[in-house]
Amino acid sequence: MRKENNVKGDQRSKSALSGSTISWTNDLSRHRIEGPAIKAKDWGMSNDSTIAVHAGTMDDDATGAVGTPIYQTSTFVLGDSEYTAVEEGHARDKFIYTRYGNPSQWAVQNKLAALEGAESALVFSSGMAAITATVMALMDKGAHVVASNELYGGTYNLFNHEFPTFGMSVDFVDPTNYEAIEAAIQPNTQILYFEVLTNPLLKLIDIARLAEIAKKHRLRLVVDATFVTPIGCKSLALGADIVIHSCTKYLNGHSDIVAGCIMGSRKLVDMVWPRLLNYGGSLDPHAAFMLERGLKTLAIRMNAHQDSAFKLASYLASHPKTSSVRYPLLKNYPQYELGKTMLKNASGMISFTVEGGDEAAKKLASLLKLSRQATSLGGVESLVSLPFNTSHASSTIKQRENMGIMPGCVRMSVGIEDGEDLIADFEQALAQL
Ligand SMILES: *Cc1c(COP(=O)(O)O)cnc(C)c1O
């Protein structure tokens, strides 16, 4: 039996799937063999559109198939090096069991890391699984987080409803008021948690400025960059310690899977990995394949989203029945200058207010033909949603107004349809109001 395992272990070490020798040390500056992926640097790739296609993607040595095979397996044959990895505590380097790691996950992780400019990436079964594992890994019992008062509902609920069980607490602050953010820091604060572009008001946070505050107070800065993607900005280069994405949205881009990821230094990602094992939110190999396939077109999709969104936002800004149109490329966007320096792509998220309040907004949504009413965002198809009956349904009208969400607020996730077609659709719908 033992001999059998040895033989299999030896065969594995010769296959395309394993690296050469693992040189393990206990210090975290070690260089890990990162699996079977093509490295961005190997092909001299420096542009996002090229990286999106090639980085991480693994051609199959056994058959010559172009692209990463789907490793639809729950478990892997164990050899000496796997037993050693488990014993010595570097099981993340080996394929042992799919909750721990799988080649389909590694391929997409390497693509994501190359796009974000990260040392390490981890994929999860949802954005929320990624967020939960991250904050639980970076916070001790009794710790405090300073977070944006405009957060994704699931994150808000996690902080508000789950933290007390662990003696953890949170203060929510205006994400653009840096004095208030600094003032909210307490002796037990461990992380600053912000979304790069908020929903639905599209407030942009200055990552570099928050990173300065984090450094000064020896905190970790965690940002959720779902709305901007790595094409829009490189959060880690700007100073974030960990960047999180709901891959369900733009990264996969086709509204057909739920997934999440985190990226950062190997040291921090290694701290989060045991939480992935404990909480169990691992990404199925087939979904990993879907995500990798979706990512190949990320750069060109983001250009198309931006193109159509800018056209539609410009049209809405000039329409007499709409007001407060928010889009980072519009001259009247409150943080236009910051957007110009921070964002390489403004994505496809728009919000605006329609004359006649929430009832008019509801009517408008029902009159649109191309844009379907659905929650979620970032897919190739345009989606329309109303904060009053979706993301902010649990707030009162007064609370929404205090946040700046006025009656009649509409949020659009502009897809990659032609901008002129989207405008024509709005034209007919607005004319009926
Ligand atoms: C959707 C979303 C999430 C949660 O992601 P899931 O994949 O749905 O779990 C987190 N943050 C933001 C900004 C989101 O839009």
PDB file of N, CA and C in Angstrom, residues 112-148:
ATOM      1  N   LEU A 112      -6.583  36.000 -11.864  1.00  0.00           N
ATOM      2  CA  LEU A 112      -7.037  37.133 -11.048  1.00  0.00           C
ATOM      3  C   LEU A 112      -5.858  37.899 -10.448  1.00  0.00           C
ATOM      4  N   ALA A 113      -4.884  37.150  -9.899  1.00  0.00           N
ATOM      5  CA  ALA A 113      -3.730  37.792  -9.265  1.00  0.00           C
ATOM      6  C   ALA A 113      -2.943  38.611 -10.289  1.00  0.00           C
ATOM      7  N   ALA A 114      -2.803  38.073 -11.505  1.00  0.00           N
ATOM      8  CA  ALA A 114      -2.069  38.800 -12.544  1.00  0.00           C
ATOM      9  C   ALA A 114      -2.805  40.087 -12.920  1.00  0.00           C
ATOM     10  N   LEU A 115      -4.149  40.016 -12.987  1.00  0.00           N
ATOM     11  CA  LEU A 115      -4.929  41.203 -13.340  1.00  0.00           C
ATOM     12  C   LEU A 115      -4.861  42.284 -12.272  1.00  0.00           C
ATOM     13  N   GLU A 116      -4.855  41.849 -11.021  1.00  0.00           N
ATOM     14  CA  GLU A 116      -4.886  42.808  -9.911  1.00  0.00           C
ATOM     15  C   GLU A 116      -3.481  43.239  -9.508  1.00  0.00           C
ATOM     16  N   GLY A 117      -2.465  42.555 -10.009  1.00  0.00           N
ATOM     17  CA  GLY A 117      -1.101  42.843  -9.573  1.00  0.00           C
ATOM     18  C   GLY A 117      -0.863  42.356  -8.158  1.00  0.00           C
ATOM     19  N   ALA A 118      -1.455  41.210  -7.819  1.00  0.00           N
ATOM     20  CA  ALA A 118      -1.383  40.678  -6.454  1.00  0.00           C
ATOM     21  C   ALA A 118      -0.406  39.517  -6.384  1.00  0.00           C
ATOM     22  N   GLU A 119       0.145  39.307  -5.193  1.00  0.00           N
ATOM     23  CA  GLU A 119       1.026  38.173  -4.977  1.00  0.00           C
ATOM     24  C   GLU A 119       0.217  36.878  -4.912  1.00  0.00           C
ATOM     25  N   SER A 120      -1.002  36.979  -4.379  1.00  0.00           N
ATOM     26  CA  SER A 120      -1.771  35.768  -4.128  1.00  0.00           C
ATOM     27  C   SER A 120      -3.267  36.052  -4.210  1.00  0.00           C
ATOM     28  N   ALA A 121      -4.022  35.047  -4.617  1.00  0.00           N
ATOM     29  CA  ALA A 121      -5.480  35.180  -4.727  1.00  0.00           C
ATOM     30  C   ALA A 121      -6.146  33.905  -4.223  1.00  0.00           C
ATOM     31  N   LEU A 122      -7.365  34.051  -3.736  1.00  0.00           N
ATOM     32  CA  LEU A 122      -8.172  32.896  -3.325  1.00  0.00           C
ATOM     33  C   LEU A 122      -9.577  33.088  -3.872  1.00  0.00           C
ATOM     34  N   VAL A 123     -10.146  32.034  -4.452  1.00  0.00           N
ATOM     35  CA  VAL A 123     -11.537  32.135  -4.890  1.00  0.00           C
ATOM     36  C   VAL A 123     -12.454  31.458  -3.874  1.00  0.00           C
ATOM     37  N   PHE A 124     -13.704  31.928  -3.841  1.00  0.00           N
ATOM     38  CA  PHE A 124     -14.710  31.453  -2.888  1.00  0.00           C
ATOM     39  C   PHE A 124     -16.025  31.191  -3.621  1.00  0.00           C
ATOM     40  N   SER A 125     -16.931  30.528  -2.910  1.00  0.00           N
ATOM     41  CA  SER A 125     -18.212  30.189  -3.522  1.00  0.00           C
ATOM     42  C   SER A 125     -19.159  31.376  -3.630  1.00  0.00           C
ATOM     43  N   SER A 126     -18.816  32.504  -3.025  1.00  0.00           N
ATOM     44  CA  SER A 126     -19.613  33.735  -3.194  1.00  0.00           C
ATOM     45  C   SER A 126     -18.779  34.904  -2.706  1.00  0.00           C
ATOM     46  N   GLY A 127     -19.218  36.097  -3.063  1.00  0.00           N
ATOM     47  CA  GLY A 127     -18.557  37.287  -2.534  1.00  0.00           C
ATOM     48  C   GLY A 127     -18.668  37.330  -1.018  1.00  0.00           C
ATOM     49  N   MET A 128     -19.833  36.973  -0.494  1.00  0.00           N
ATOM     50  CA  MET A 128     -20.019  36.998   0.969  1.00  0.00           C
ATOM     51  C   MET A 128     -19.116  35.990   1.672  1.00  0.00           C
ATOM     52  N   ALA A 129     -18.891  34.828   1.052  1.00  0.00           N
ATOM     53  CA  ALA A 129     -17.968  33.846   1.651  1.00  0.00           C
ATOM     54  C   ALA A 129     -16.560  34.453   1.725  1.00  0.00           C
ATOM     55  N   ALA A 130     -16.193  35.211   0.694  1.00  0.00           N
ATOM     56  CA  ALA A 130     -14.872  35.850   0.673  1.00  0.00           C
ATOM     57  C   ALA A 130     -14.774  36.917   1.760  1.00  0.00           C
ATOM     58  N   ILE A 131     -15.834  37.705   1.902  1.00  0.00           N
ATOM     59  CA  ILE A 131     -15.843  38.790   2.897  1.00  0.00           C
ATOM     60  C   ILE A 131     -15.798  38.222   4.308  1.00  0.00           C
ATOM     61  N   THR A 132     -16.641  37.210   4.577  1.00  0.00           N
ATOM     62  CA  THR A 132     -16.701  36.614   5.913  1.00  0.00           C
ATOM     63  C   THR A 132     -15.346  36.028   6.306  1.00  0.00           C
ATOM     64  N   ALA A 133     -14.760  35.239   5.410  1.00  0.00           N
ATOM     65  CA  ALA A 133     -13.476  34.605   5.725  1.00  0.00           C
ATOM     66  C   ALA A 133     -12.404  35.664   5.986  1.00  0.00           C
ATOM     67  N   THR A 134     -12.446  36.742   5.202  1.00  0.00           N
ATOM     68  CA  THR A 134     -11.410  37.781   5.331  1.00  0.00           C
ATOM     69  C   THR A 134     -11.506  38.531   6.655  1.00  0.00           C
ATOM     70  N   VAL A 135     -12.696  39.025   6.981  1.00  0.00           N
ATOM     71  CA  VAL A 135     -12.779  39.823   8.209  1.00  0.00           C
ATOM     72  C   VAL A 135     -12.554  38.949   9.442  1.00  0.00           C
ATOM     73  N   MET A 136     -13.008  37.691   9.391  1.00  0.00           N
ATOM     74  CA  MET A 136     -12.795  36.823  10.547  1.00  0.00           C
ATOM     75  C   MET A 136     -11.318  36.473  10.707  1.00  0.00           C
ATOM     76  N   ALA A 137     -10.591  36.423   9.593  1.00  0.00           N
ATOM     77  CA  ALA A 137      -9.160  36.111   9.677  1.00  0.00           C
ATOM     78  C   ALA A 137      -8.362  37.298  10.208  1.00  0.00           C
ATOM     79  N   LEU A 138      -8.804  38.503   9.879  1.00  0.00           N
ATOM     80  CA  LEU A 138      -7.999  39.688  10.217  1.00  0.00           C
ATOM     81  C   LEU A 138      -8.406  40.331  11.539  1.00  0.00           C
ATOM     82  N   MET A 139      -9.492  39.858  12.148  1.00  0.00           N
ATOM     83  CA  MET A 139      -9.951  40.466  13.401  1.00  0.00           C
ATOM     84  C   MET A 139      -9.902  39.464  14.542  1.00  0.00           C
ATOM     85  N   ASP A 140      -9.411  39.925  15.682  1.00  0.00           N
ATOM     86  CA  ASP A 140      -9.421  39.092  16.890  1.00  0.00           C
ATOM     87  C   ASP A 140     -10.774  39.237  17.581  1.00  0.00           C
ATOM     88  N   LYS A 141     -11.032  38.329  18.516  1.00  0.00           N
ATOM     89  CA  LYS A 141     -12.236  38.445  19.331  1.00  0.00           C
ATOM     90  C   LYS A 141     -12.222  39.818  20.018  1.00  0.00           C
ATOM     91  N   GLY A 142     -13.346  40.516  19.957  1.00  0.00           N
ATOM     92  CA  GLY A 142     -13.432  41.811  20.635  1.00  0.00           C
ATOM     93  C   GLY A 142     -12.935  42.985  19.815  1.00  0.00           C
ATOM     94  N   ALA A 143     -12.523  42.742  18.594  1.00  0.00           N
ATOM     95  CA  ALA A 143     -11.959  43.827  17.786  1.00  0.00           C
ATOM     96  C   ALA A 143     -13.046  44.709  17.174  1.00  0.00           C
ATOM     97  N   HIS A 144     -12.608  45.841  16.650  1.00  0.00           N
ATOM     98  CA  HIS A 144     -13.512  46.864  16.117  1.00  0.00           C
ATOM     99  C   HIS A 144     -13.120  47.169  14.675  1.00  0.00           C
ATOM    100  N   VAL A 145     -14.134  47.471  13.863  1.00  0.00           N
ATOM    101  CA  VAL A 145     -13.861  47.848  12.472  1.00  0.00           C
ATOM    102  C   VAL A 145     -14.501  49.206  12.190  1.00  0.00           C
ATOM    103  N   VAL A 146     -13.798  50.046  11.479  1.00  0.00           N
ATOM    104  CA  VAL A 146     -14.383  51.285  10.966  1.00  0.00           C
ATOM    105  C   VAL A 146     -14.756  51.012   9.519  1.00  0.00           C
ATOM    106  N   ALA A 147     -16.064  51.157   9.234  1.00  0.00           N
ATOM    107  CA  ALA A 147     -16.549  50.781   7.902  1.00  0.00           C
ATOM    108  C   ALA A 147     -17.386  51.898   7.300  1.00  0.00           C
ATOM    109  N   SER A 148     -17.542  51.834   6.009  1.00  0.00           N
ATOM    110  CA  SER A 148     -18.368  52.782   5.276  1.00  0.00           C
ATOM    111  C   SER A 148     -19.827  52.673   5.711  1.00  0.00           C
TER     112      SER A 148
END
